[in-house]
mmCIF file of C-alpha atoms in Angstrom:
data_model
loop_
_atom_site.group_PDB
_atom_site.id
_atom_site.type_symbol
_atom_site.label_atom_id
_atom_site.label_comp_id
_atom_site.label_asym_id
_atom_site.label_seq_id
_atom_site.Cartn_x
_atom_site.Cartn_y
_atom_site.Cartn_z
ATOM 1 C CA MET A 296 46.409 116.193 107.714
ATOM 2 C CA SER A 297 45.439 116.275 111.398
ATOM 3 C CA ALA A 298 46.625 113.909 114.125
ATOM 4 C CA SER A 299 43.262 112.117 114.087
ATOM 5 C CA ASP A 300 43.471 111.799 110.282
ATOM 6 C CA LEU A 301 46.914 110.218 110.570
ATOM 7 C CA LEU A 302 45.773 107.765 113.240
ATOM 8 C CA SER A 303 42.676 106.929 111.183
ATOM 9 C CA LEU A 304 44.873 106.342 108.146
ATOM 10 C CA ALA A 305 47.036 103.953 110.148
ATOM 11 C CA LEU A 306 44.023 102.007 111.380
ATOM 12 C CA SER A 307 42.447 101.761 107.943
ATOM 13 C CA ARG A 308 45.653 100.757 106.145
ATOM 14 C CA VAL A 309 47.651 98.817 108.705
ATOM 15 C CA ASP A 310 45.115 96.365 110.114
ATOM 16 C CA PRO A 311 44.141 94.905 106.704
ATOM 17 C CA ALA A 312 47.819 94.754 105.765
ATOM 18 C CA LEU A 313 48.607 92.905 109.001
ATOM 19 C CA GLN A 314 45.843 90.432 108.158
ATOM 20 C CA GLU A 315 47.428 89.871 104.749
ATOM 21 C CA ALA A 316 50.889 89.482 106.280
ATOM 22 C CA LEU A 317 49.609 86.800 108.678
ATOM 23 C CA GLU A 318 47.914 84.945 105.831
ATOM 24 C CA ARG A 319 51.044 85.106 103.702
ATOM 25 C CA CYS A 320 52.952 83.336 106.472
ATOM 26 C CA ARG A 321 51.063 80.263 105.346
ATOM 27 C CA GLU A 322 52.063 80.498 101.680
ATOM 28 C CA SER A 323 54.638 77.970 100.602
ATOM 29 C CA LEU A 324 57.480 78.966 98.281
ATOM 30 C CA ALA A 325 59.641 76.731 96.157
ATOM 31 C CA THR A 326 62.598 77.591 98.375
ATOM 32 C CA ASP A 327 60.753 76.207 101.426
ATOM 33 C CA GLY A 328 61.128 72.657 100.141
ATOM 34 C CA PRO A 329 58.400 69.985 100.272
ATOM 35 C CA PRO A 330 54.962 70.809 101.765
ATOM 36 C CA LEU A 331 55.814 69.160 105.072
ATOM 37 C CA ALA A 332 58.663 71.666 105.456
ATOM 38 C CA HIS A 333 56.203 74.569 105.540
ATOM 39 C CA LEU A 334 53.313 74.195 107.959
ATOM 40 C CA VAL A 335 51.908 76.876 110.274
ATOM 41 C CA PRO A 336 50.057 75.611 113.375
ATOM 42 C CA GLU A 337 46.591 77.149 113.519
ATOM 43 C CA THR A 338 46.905 77.897 117.237
ATOM 44 C CA LEU A 339 50.078 79.860 116.578
ATOM 45 C CA VAL A 340 48.402 82.007 113.920
ATOM 46 C CA GLU A 341 45.419 82.605 116.203
ATOM 47 C CA ALA A 342 47.702 83.762 119.014
ATOM 48 C CA MET A 343 49.666 86.026 116.653
ATOM 49 C CA ARG A 344 46.464 87.543 115.296
ATOM 50 C CA TYR A 345 45.084 88.012 118.815
ATOM 51 C CA ALA A 346 48.233 89.837 119.885
ATOM 52 C CA VAL A 347 48.791 92.110 116.908
ATOM 53 C CA LEU A 348 45.179 92.936 116.020
ATOM 54 C CA SER A 349 43.892 93.609 119.515
ATOM 55 C CA PRO A 350 42.322 97.077 119.978
ATOM 56 C CA GLY A 351 44.852 99.878 119.971
ATOM 57 C CA LYS A 352 45.630 103.332 118.584
ATOM 58 C CA ARG A 353 48.309 102.122 116.125
ATOM 59 C CA LEU A 354 50.454 105.070 117.189
ATOM 60 C CA ARG A 355 53.766 103.641 115.993
ATOM 61 C CA PRO A 356 52.459 102.754 112.523
ATOM 62 C CA ALA A 357 50.955 106.248 112.339
ATOM 63 C CA LEU A 358 54.392 107.714 113.018
ATOM 64 C CA VAL A 359 55.833 105.573 110.221
ATOM 65 C CA LEU A 360 53.224 106.803 107.731
ATOM 66 C CA GLY A 361 53.526 110.402 108.931
ATOM 67 C CA ALA A 362 57.306 110.352 108.516
ATOM 68 C CA ALA A 363 56.959 108.981 104.974
ATOM 69 C CA LYS A 364 54.657 111.871 104.160
ATOM 70 C CA ALA A 365 57.068 114.353 105.747
ATOM 71 C CA VAL A 366 59.847 113.380 103.316
ATOM 72 C CA GLY A 367 57.492 113.633 100.353
ATOM 73 C CA GLY A 368 56.781 109.922 99.971
ATOM 74 C CA GLU A 369 53.514 108.061 99.726
ATOM 75 C CA PRO A 370 52.325 106.631 103.065
ATOM 76 C CA ASP A 371 51.424 103.342 101.373
ATOM 77 C CA ASP A 372 55.073 102.887 100.353
ATOM 78 C CA ALA A 373 55.912 102.732 104.065
ATOM 79 C CA LEU A 374 53.161 100.214 104.849
ATOM 80 C CA PRO A 375 55.580 97.251 105.223
ATOM 81 C CA ALA A 376 57.551 99.222 107.817
ATOM 82 C CA ALA A 377 54.364 100.303 109.596
ATOM 83 C CA CYS A 378 53.244 96.687 109.901
ATOM 84 C CA ALA A 379 56.700 95.554 110.989
ATOM 85 C CA VAL A 380 56.862 98.013 113.887
ATOM 86 C CA GLU A 381 53.369 97.041 115.021
ATOM 87 C CA MET A 382 54.395 93.361 114.960
ATOM 88 C CA VAL A 383 57.458 94.187 117.054
ATOM 89 C CA HIS A 384 55.372 96.273 119.444
ATOM 90 C CA ALA A 385 52.853 93.432 119.829
ATOM 91 C CA TYR A 386 55.636 90.906 120.430
ATOM 92 C CA SER A 387 57.136 93.119 123.121
ATOM 93 C CA LEU A 388 53.788 93.436 124.900
ATOM 94 C CA VAL A 389 53.155 89.677 124.777
ATOM 95 C CA HIS A 390 56.554 89.005 126.334
ATOM 96 C CA ASP A 391 56.246 91.852 128.859
ATOM 97 C CA ASP A 392 52.996 90.368 130.140
ATOM 98 C CA LEU A 393 54.486 86.923 130.781
ATOM 99 C CA PRO A 394 54.821 85.772 134.412
ATOM 100 C CA ALA A 395 58.614 85.835 134.091
ATOM 101 C CA LEU A 396 58.546 89.563 133.338
ATOM 102 C CA ASP A 397 55.722 91.929 134.384
ATOM 103 C CA ASP A 398 53.163 89.176 135.044
ATOM 104 C CA ASP A 399 50.091 91.036 133.750
ATOM 105 C CA ASP A 400 46.864 89.142 133.122
ATOM 106 C CA GLU A 401 45.181 91.869 131.078
ATOM 107 C CA ARG A 402 46.219 93.897 128.059
ATOM 108 C CA ARG A 403 44.123 96.527 126.288
ATOM 109 C CA GLY A 404 41.002 95.515 128.137
ATOM 110 C CA GLN A 405 41.187 91.822 127.340
ATOM 111 C CA PRO A 406 43.065 88.772 128.675
ATOM 112 C CA SER A 407 46.788 88.780 127.980
ATOM 113 C CA CYS A 408 47.987 86.427 125.274
ATOM 114 C CA HIS A 409 49.441 83.948 127.766
ATOM 115 C CA VAL A 410 46.184 83.881 129.739
ATOM 116 C CA LYS A 411 44.191 83.021 126.627
ATOM 117 C CA PHE A 412 46.628 80.672 124.887
ATOM 118 C CA GLY A 413 49.032 79.508 127.610
ATOM 119 C CA GLU A 414 52.560 80.639 128.367
ATOM 120 C CA ALA A 415 54.350 78.472 125.822
ATOM 121 C CA THR A 416 52.150 79.467 122.891
ATOM 122 C CA ALA A 417 52.272 83.152 123.868
ATOM 123 C CA LEU A 418 56.061 83.069 124.096
ATOM 124 C CA LEU A 419 56.330 81.450 120.669
ATOM 125 C CA ALA A 420 53.718 83.766 119.163
ATOM 126 C CA GLY A 421 55.860 86.710 120.247
ATOM 127 C CA ASP A 422 58.920 85.055 118.726
ATOM 128 C CA ALA A 423 57.023 84.489 115.480
ATOM 129 C CA LEU A 424 55.787 88.096 115.297
ATOM 130 C CA LEU A 425 59.322 89.390 115.755
ATOM 131 C CA THR A 426 60.664 87.072 113.057
ATOM 132 C CA GLU A 427 57.865 87.816 110.586
ATOM 133 C CA ALA A 428 58.432 91.549 111.085
ATOM 134 C CA PHE A 429 61.900 91.222 109.611
ATOM 135 C CA ALA A 430 60.628 88.960 106.835
ATOM 136 C CA LEU A 431 58.183 91.727 105.960
ATOM 137 C CA LEU A 432 60.902 94.380 105.890
ATOM 138 C CA GLY A 433 63.127 92.236 103.707
ATOM 139 C CA ASP A 434 60.469 91.192 101.178
ATOM 140 C CA PRO A 435 60.809 93.050 97.849
ATOM 141 C CA ARG A 436 57.026 93.050 97.412
ATOM 142 C CA PRO A 437 55.345 92.096 100.694
ATOM 143 C CA PHE A 438 51.804 93.081 99.663
ATOM 144 C CA ARG A 439 50.029 92.092 96.465
ATOM 145 C CA LYS A 440 48.785 95.602 95.702
ATOM 146 C CA GLY A 441 51.898 97.446 96.848
ATOM 147 C CA ARG A 442 54.795 98.696 94.781
ATOM 148 C CA PRO A 443 58.162 96.893 94.920
ATOM 149 C CA VAL A 444 60.487 98.173 97.646
ATOM 150 C CA PRO A 445 64.028 99.045 96.505
ATOM 151 C CA ALA A 446 66.706 96.800 98.000
ATOM 152 C CA GLY A 447 68.592 99.690 99.581
ATOM 153 C CA ARG A 448 65.566 100.784 101.594
ATOM 154 C CA ARG A 449 64.899 97.230 102.738
ATOM 155 C CA ILE A 450 68.469 96.661 103.904
ATOM 156 C CA GLN A 451 68.616 100.011 105.691
ATOM 157 C CA GLY A 452 65.234 99.371 107.295
ATOM 158 C CA VAL A 453 66.217 95.951 108.629
ATOM 159 C CA ALA A 454 69.380 97.393 110.178
ATOM 160 C CA GLU A 455 67.493 100.372 111.654
ATOM 161 C CA LEU A 456 64.878 98.245 113.388
ATOM 162 C CA ALA A 457 67.281 95.551 114.573
ATOM 163 C CA ARG A 458 69.593 98.087 116.174
ATOM 164 C CA ALA A 459 66.713 99.872 117.897
ATOM 165 C CA ILE A 460 65.210 96.800 119.525
ATOM 166 C CA GLY A 461 68.308 94.732 120.244
ATOM 167 C CA ALA A 462 70.648 94.344 123.216
ATOM 168 C CA ALA A 463 71.535 98.046 123.423
ATOM 169 C CA GLY A 464 67.976 99.157 122.662
ATOM 170 C CA MET A 465 64.531 97.953 123.649
ATOM 171 C CA ILE A 466 65.661 94.593 125.069
ATOM 172 C CA GLY A 467 68.482 96.121 127.073
ATOM 173 C CA GLY A 468 66.052 98.643 128.502
ATOM 174 C CA GLN A 469 63.703 95.865 129.512
ATOM 175 C CA VAL A 470 66.501 93.996 131.303
ATOM 176 C CA ASP A 471 67.518 97.095 133.266
ATOM 177 C CA ASP A 472 63.877 97.872 134.040
ATOM 178 C CA LEU A 473 63.482 94.422 135.596
ATOM 179 C CA ALA A 474 66.677 94.898 137.594
ATOM 180 C CA VAL A 475 65.671 98.333 138.917
ATOM 181 C CA GLY A 476 62.035 97.524 139.611
ATOM 182 C CA ALA A 477 59.381 100.097 140.432
ATOM 183 C CA SER A 478 61.676 102.423 142.420
ATOM 184 C CA PRO A 479 64.687 103.683 140.443
ATOM 185 C CA GLU A 480 67.163 105.572 142.598
ATOM 186 C CA ASP A 481 68.182 108.289 140.142
ATOM 187 C CA ARG A 482 66.940 110.009 137.014
ATOM 188 C CA ARG A 483 69.961 109.081 134.894
ATOM 189 C CA THR A 484 69.237 105.382 135.284
ATOM 190 C CA LEU A 485 65.545 105.936 134.676
ATOM 191 C CA GLU A 486 66.122 108.004 131.545
ATOM 192 C CA ALA A 487 68.419 105.327 130.159
ATOM 193 C CA ILE A 488 65.636 102.780 130.641
ATOM 194 C CA HIS A 489 62.958 105.049 129.140
ATOM 195 C CA ARG A 490 65.025 105.934 126.088
ATOM 196 C CA ARG A 491 65.610 102.266 125.313
ATOM 197 C CA LYS A 492 62.613 100.254 126.513
ATOM 198 C CA THR A 493 60.011 102.634 125.064
ATOM 199 C CA GLY A 494 61.894 105.285 123.151
ATOM 200 C CA ARG A 495 63.933 103.282 120.685
ATOM 201 C CA LEU A 496 60.940 101.680 118.946
ATOM 202 C CA ILE A 497 59.304 105.102 118.584
ATOM 203 C CA GLN A 498 62.585 106.456 117.247
ATOM 204 C CA ALA A 499 62.809 103.569 114.776
ATOM 205 C CA SER A 500 59.208 104.054 113.667
ATOM 206 C CA VAL A 501 59.910 107.605 112.526
ATOM 207 C CA ALA A 502 63.244 106.703 110.918
ATOM 208 C CA LEU A 503 61.700 103.758 109.071
ATOM 209 C CA GLY A 504 58.980 105.986 107.662
ATOM 210 C CA ALA A 505 61.635 108.320 106.299
ATOM 211 C CA ILE A 506 63.626 105.423 104.844
ATOM 212 C CA PHE A 507 60.695 103.697 103.157
ATOM 213 C CA GLY A 508 59.314 107.059 102.019
ATOM 214 C CA GLY A 509 62.516 107.659 100.069
ATOM 215 C CA GLY A 510 63.997 110.336 102.329
ATOM 216 C CA SER A 511 67.569 111.533 102.047
ATOM 217 C CA ALA A 512 70.199 110.681 104.650
ATOM 218 C CA THR A 513 69.794 114.197 106.075
ATOM 219 C CA GLN A 514 66.029 113.787 106.344
ATOM 220 C CA VAL A 515 66.362 110.389 108.006
ATOM 221 C CA ARG A 516 68.747 111.858 110.593
ATOM 222 C CA ALA A 517 66.419 114.761 111.323
ATOM 223 C CA LEU A 518 63.408 112.502 111.805
ATOM 224 C CA ARG A 519 65.432 110.091 113.911
ATOM 225 C CA THR A 520 66.287 113.053 116.168
ATOM 226 C CA PHE A 521 62.608 113.921 116.390
ATOM 227 C CA GLY A 522 61.748 110.327 117.297
ATOM 228 C CA THR A 523 64.478 110.140 119.922
ATOM 229 C CA ASP A 524 62.992 112.913 122.040
ATOM 230 C CA LEU A 525 59.410 111.976 121.207
ATOM 231 C CA GLY A 526 60.023 108.517 122.676
ATOM 232 C CA LEU A 527 61.284 109.984 125.945
ATOM 233 C CA ALA A 528 58.350 112.413 126.148
ATOM 234 C CA PHE A 529 55.898 109.588 125.557
ATOM 235 C CA GLN A 530 57.256 107.567 128.476
ATOM 236 C CA LEU A 531 57.398 110.587 130.782
ATOM 237 C CA VAL A 532 53.671 111.124 130.186
ATOM 238 C CA ASP A 533 53.121 107.421 130.890
ATOM 239 C CA ASP A 534 54.881 107.948 134.224
ATOM 240 C CA VAL A 535 52.463 110.784 134.981
ATOM 241 C CA LEU A 536 49.453 108.655 134.096
ATOM 242 C CA ASP A 537 50.737 105.666 136.088
ATOM 243 C CA GLY A 538 52.057 107.701 139.013
ATOM 244 C CA ASP A 539 55.436 105.965 139.021
ATOM 245 C CA GLY A 540 58.882 106.206 137.428
ATOM 246 C CA ALA A 541 59.933 109.853 137.121
ATOM 247 C CA VAL A 542 56.886 110.976 139.108
ATOM 248 C CA ALA A 543 58.100 109.000 142.123
ATOM 249 C CA LEU A 544 61.356 110.970 141.985
ATOM 250 C CA ASP A 545 60.304 114.468 140.909
ATOM 251 C CA GLY A 546 56.532 114.777 141.268
ATOM 252 C CA GLU A 547 53.742 114.953 138.706
ATOM 253 C CA THR A 548 53.886 118.677 137.919
ATOM 254 C CA ALA A 549 57.617 118.693 137.198
ATOM 255 C CA VAL A 550 57.455 115.592 135.014
ATOM 256 C CA ARG A 551 54.476 116.859 133.014
ATOM 257 C CA GLU A 552 56.365 120.096 132.340
ATOM 258 C CA GLU A 553 59.492 118.168 131.387
ATOM 259 C CA ALA A 554 57.452 116.111 128.898
ATOM 260 C CA ARG A 555 56.220 119.322 127.272
ATOM 261 C CA GLU A 556 59.765 120.702 127.052
ATOM 262 C CA VAL A 557 61.138 117.501 125.525
ATOM 263 C CA THR A 558 58.251 117.468 123.031
ATOM 264 C CA GLU A 559 58.993 121.038 121.961
ATOM 265 C CA ARG A 560 62.649 120.116 121.534
ATOM 266 C CA ALA A 561 61.628 117.142 119.411
ATOM 267 C CA MET A 562 59.508 119.309 117.154
ATOM 268 C CA GLY A 563 62.469 121.573 116.478
ATOM 269 C CA ALA A 564 63.879 118.753 114.321
ATOM 270 C CA LEU A 565 60.782 118.976 112.102
ATOM 271 C CA GLN A 566 61.438 122.565 111.027
ATOM 272 C CA PRO A 567 63.050 121.637 107.670
ATOM 273 C CA PHE A 568 59.939 119.697 106.633
ATOM 274 C CA GLY A 569 57.492 122.573 106.816
ATOM 275 C CA ARG A 570 53.812 121.774 106.378
ATOM 276 C CA ARG A 571 54.519 118.189 105.313
ATOM 277 C CA ALA A 572 55.296 117.372 108.971
ATOM 278 C CA GLN A 573 52.176 119.035 110.352
ATOM 279 C CA ALA A 574 50.526 115.724 111.245
ATOM 280 C CA LEU A 575 53.655 114.606 113.129
ATOM 281 C CA ARG A 576 53.644 117.860 115.096
ATOM 282 C CA LYS A 577 50.022 117.407 116.070
ATOM 283 C CA VAL A 578 50.571 113.783 117.092
ATOM 284 C CA ALA A 579 53.534 114.863 119.239
ATOM 285 C CA ARG A 580 51.490 117.553 120.980
ATOM 286 C CA ASP A 581 48.603 115.157 121.561
ATOM 287 C CA MET A 582 50.995 112.629 123.074
ATOM 288 C CA ALA A 583 52.417 115.250 125.440
ATOM 289 C CA GLU A 584 48.994 116.415 126.577
ATOM 290 C CA ARG A 585 47.186 113.101 126.841
ATOM 291 C CA VAL A 586 45.372 112.279 130.066
ATOM 292 C CA ALA A 587 44.635 108.585 129.468
#
């Protein structure tokens, strides 16, 4: 499987599954209580759909599916995790764009969620996407056509994602990024931000694929190691493309070379998986060499 095949697989599988997940938010269960205890505002669902289904490469879901394949699992078994990480990614972008944070009016070539729906609705849509992501991970059978997910995988997956995006992970990185601003004074501080704000969700994507694909503890650790360095490499290339961050400190040529070195180090963790990790290797190389 090539990198483009893996990304195409993610697009073809994940977007319909996200649609189903958003529709299932509306379904009332006996445990919800009376009908008036379970109502989903239409504007909220529209904002959630706008945020999570906007045009994109679906890179993180692709990493989930690729990691499941690497451990010998079926990519479709990791579909709940792939959708969960895309929901979390979308939530993070919605919140990043808010005036209180990065104050961006455009995302992926279209108006940011808060521009289209207002700040309050965008904020709550992000909250809802984050919450529904964990509901998806914890559901024993989140999709009608999917196979039941063993409880152990669900519990491990919830813990993996929560730890990656919490106070010491993605959110902590965002807080430090706001404090430092566009001109970090040293590479140690910058790397700490990169590894958390961007890197931890990429790390979790790969680990979740291994978990939901039925990988062993050793395989999960190896793929988590791969994802750790891949996340840093991804953000270093972003710095090159944006002309800021590490580039402001060390220059474009040095940072581009560093990204290649970190990518090669990441791929060393894939050695035990042989040809089953070929798609992950190709995605990693494409990420390191991208020019847009």
